[in-house]
Tab-separated table of C-alpha atoms in Angstrom:
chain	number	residue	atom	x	y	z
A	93	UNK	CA	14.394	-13.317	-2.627
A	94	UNK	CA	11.084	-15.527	-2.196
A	95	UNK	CA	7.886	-13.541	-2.430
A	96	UNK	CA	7.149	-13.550	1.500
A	97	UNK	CA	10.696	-12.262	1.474
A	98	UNK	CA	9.978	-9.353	-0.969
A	99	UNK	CA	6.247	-8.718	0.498
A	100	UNK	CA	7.624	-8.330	4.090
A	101	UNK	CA	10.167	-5.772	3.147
A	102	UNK	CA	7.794	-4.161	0.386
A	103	UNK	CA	5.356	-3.667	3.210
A	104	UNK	CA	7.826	-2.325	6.302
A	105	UNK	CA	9.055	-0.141	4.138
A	106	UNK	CA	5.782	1.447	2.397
A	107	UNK	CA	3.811	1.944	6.007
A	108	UNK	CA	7.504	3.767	7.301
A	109	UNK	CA	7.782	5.710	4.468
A	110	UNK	CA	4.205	6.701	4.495
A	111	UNK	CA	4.728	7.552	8.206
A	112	UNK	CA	7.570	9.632	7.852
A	113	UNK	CA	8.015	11.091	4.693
A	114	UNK	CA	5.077	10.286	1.911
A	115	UNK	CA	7.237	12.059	-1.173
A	116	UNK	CA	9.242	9.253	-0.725
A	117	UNK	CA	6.703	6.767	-1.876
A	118	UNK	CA	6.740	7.975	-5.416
A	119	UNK	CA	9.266	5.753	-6.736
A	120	UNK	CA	6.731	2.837	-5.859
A	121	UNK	CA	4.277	3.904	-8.529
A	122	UNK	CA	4.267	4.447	-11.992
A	123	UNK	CA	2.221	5.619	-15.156
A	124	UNK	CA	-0.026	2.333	-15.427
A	125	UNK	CA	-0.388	2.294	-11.330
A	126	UNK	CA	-4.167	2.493	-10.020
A	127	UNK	CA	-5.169	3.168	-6.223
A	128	UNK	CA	-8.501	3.003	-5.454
A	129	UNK	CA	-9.277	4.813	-2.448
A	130	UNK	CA	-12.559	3.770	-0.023
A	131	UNK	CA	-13.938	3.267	-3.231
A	132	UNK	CA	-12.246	5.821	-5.742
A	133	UNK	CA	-9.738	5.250	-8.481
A	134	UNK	CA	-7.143	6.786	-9.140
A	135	UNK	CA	-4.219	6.604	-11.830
A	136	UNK	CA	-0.695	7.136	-11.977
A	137	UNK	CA	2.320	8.859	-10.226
A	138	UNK	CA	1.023	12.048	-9.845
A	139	UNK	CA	-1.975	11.131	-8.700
A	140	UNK	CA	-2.068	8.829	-6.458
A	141	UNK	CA	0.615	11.065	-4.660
A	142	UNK	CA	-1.600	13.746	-4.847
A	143	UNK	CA	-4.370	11.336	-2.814
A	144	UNK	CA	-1.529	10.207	-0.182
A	145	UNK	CA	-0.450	13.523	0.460
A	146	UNK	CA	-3.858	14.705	1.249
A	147	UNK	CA	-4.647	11.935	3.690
A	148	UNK	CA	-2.060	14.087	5.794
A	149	UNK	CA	-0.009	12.908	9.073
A	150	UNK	CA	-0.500	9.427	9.534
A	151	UNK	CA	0.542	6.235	11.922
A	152	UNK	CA	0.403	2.879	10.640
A	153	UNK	CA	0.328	-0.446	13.016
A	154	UNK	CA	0.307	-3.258	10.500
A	155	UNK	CA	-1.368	-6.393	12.210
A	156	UNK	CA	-1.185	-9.259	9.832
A	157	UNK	CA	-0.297	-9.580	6.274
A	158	UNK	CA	-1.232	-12.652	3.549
A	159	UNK	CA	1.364	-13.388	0.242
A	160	UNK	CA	0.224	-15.296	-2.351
A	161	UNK	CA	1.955	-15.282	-5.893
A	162	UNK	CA	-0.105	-13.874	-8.917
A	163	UNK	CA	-0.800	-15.093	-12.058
A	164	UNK	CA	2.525	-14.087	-13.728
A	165	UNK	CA	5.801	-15.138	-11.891
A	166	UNK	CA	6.764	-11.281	-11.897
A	167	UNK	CA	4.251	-10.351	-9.882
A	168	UNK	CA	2.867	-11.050	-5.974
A	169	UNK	CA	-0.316	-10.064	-4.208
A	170	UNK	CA	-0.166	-8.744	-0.677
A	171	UNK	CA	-3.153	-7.791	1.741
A	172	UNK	CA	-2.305	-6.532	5.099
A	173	UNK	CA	-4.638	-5.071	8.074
A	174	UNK	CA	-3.766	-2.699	10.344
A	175	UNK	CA	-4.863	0.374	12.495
A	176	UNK	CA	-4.489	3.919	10.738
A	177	UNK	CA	-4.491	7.152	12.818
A	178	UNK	CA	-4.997	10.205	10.869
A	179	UNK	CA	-3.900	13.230	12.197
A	180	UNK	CA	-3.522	11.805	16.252
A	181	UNK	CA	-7.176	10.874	16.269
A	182	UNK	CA	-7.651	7.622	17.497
A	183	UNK	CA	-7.035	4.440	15.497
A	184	UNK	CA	-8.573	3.140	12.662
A	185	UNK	CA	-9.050	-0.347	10.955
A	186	UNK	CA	-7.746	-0.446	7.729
A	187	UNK	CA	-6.961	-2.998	4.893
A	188	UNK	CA	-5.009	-2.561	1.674
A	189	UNK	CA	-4.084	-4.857	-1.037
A	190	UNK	CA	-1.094	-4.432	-3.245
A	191	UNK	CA	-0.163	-6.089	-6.252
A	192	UNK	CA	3.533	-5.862	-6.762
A	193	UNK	CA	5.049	-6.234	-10.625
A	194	UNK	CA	8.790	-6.666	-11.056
A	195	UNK	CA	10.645	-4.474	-13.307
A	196	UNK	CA	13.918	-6.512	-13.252
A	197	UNK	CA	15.670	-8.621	-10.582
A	198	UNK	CA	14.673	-7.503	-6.910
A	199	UNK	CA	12.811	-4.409	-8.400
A	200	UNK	CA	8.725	-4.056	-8.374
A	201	UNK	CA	6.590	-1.307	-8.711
A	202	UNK	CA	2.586	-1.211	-7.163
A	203	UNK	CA	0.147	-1.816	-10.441
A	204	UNK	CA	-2.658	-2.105	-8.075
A	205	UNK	CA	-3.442	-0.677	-4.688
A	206	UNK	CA	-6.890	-0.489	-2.652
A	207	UNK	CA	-7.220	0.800	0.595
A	208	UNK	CA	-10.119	0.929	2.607
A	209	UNK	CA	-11.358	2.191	6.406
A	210	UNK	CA	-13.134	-1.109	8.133
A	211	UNK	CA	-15.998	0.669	10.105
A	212	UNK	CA	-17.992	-0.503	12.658
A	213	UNK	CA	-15.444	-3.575	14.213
């Protein structure tokens, strides 16, 4: 799979998991993984599920998305925009970049995630 390939599934399937079932999402992450979150970091499995879960019900509309490939050829960046809503209140700008690592053929896992609210737009 080319990395537009991988990013474009990567990212229908992380905003539909989030959606629907955000326990799901823990297979993503690992140990070494870091969200930061408008602004706060967090590290590994357990807690950066702990942060997702506590955003609570969610609906993601993601509006564009950019590839590009990272410095190692095991790894791709991905930054997507989008609306959020958080608990039915109305939408939300949002952006989040991703950098994917690959564990073995077709397999990554998210070393680096930052998500942030776009106010004011």
């Amino acid at each position: 799979m080319s990395a537009e390939e991988v990013a474009k599934a990567f990212v229908q399937h992380f905003y539909q998991t989030f959606d629907s079932n955000v326990e799901q999402l823990a297979g993503l992450y690992n140990p070494t993984s870091m969200l930061t979150f408008e602004g706060n970091q967090i590290q590994g499995t357990e807690a950066i599920m702990g942060k997702l879960r506590s955003v609570g019900s969610v609906q993601h509309v993601v509006k564009s998305m950019d590839i590009q490939p990272s410095n190692s050829q095991s790894a791709i960046i991905i930054f997507v925009t989008g609306t959020i809503k958080i608990g039915g209140d109305n939408p939300l700008h949002f952006c989040e970049f991703f950098q994917l690592v690959s564990t073995g053929p077709g397999a990554y896992y998210v070393h680096n995630d930052v998500f942030r609210l776009n106010y004011g737009l």
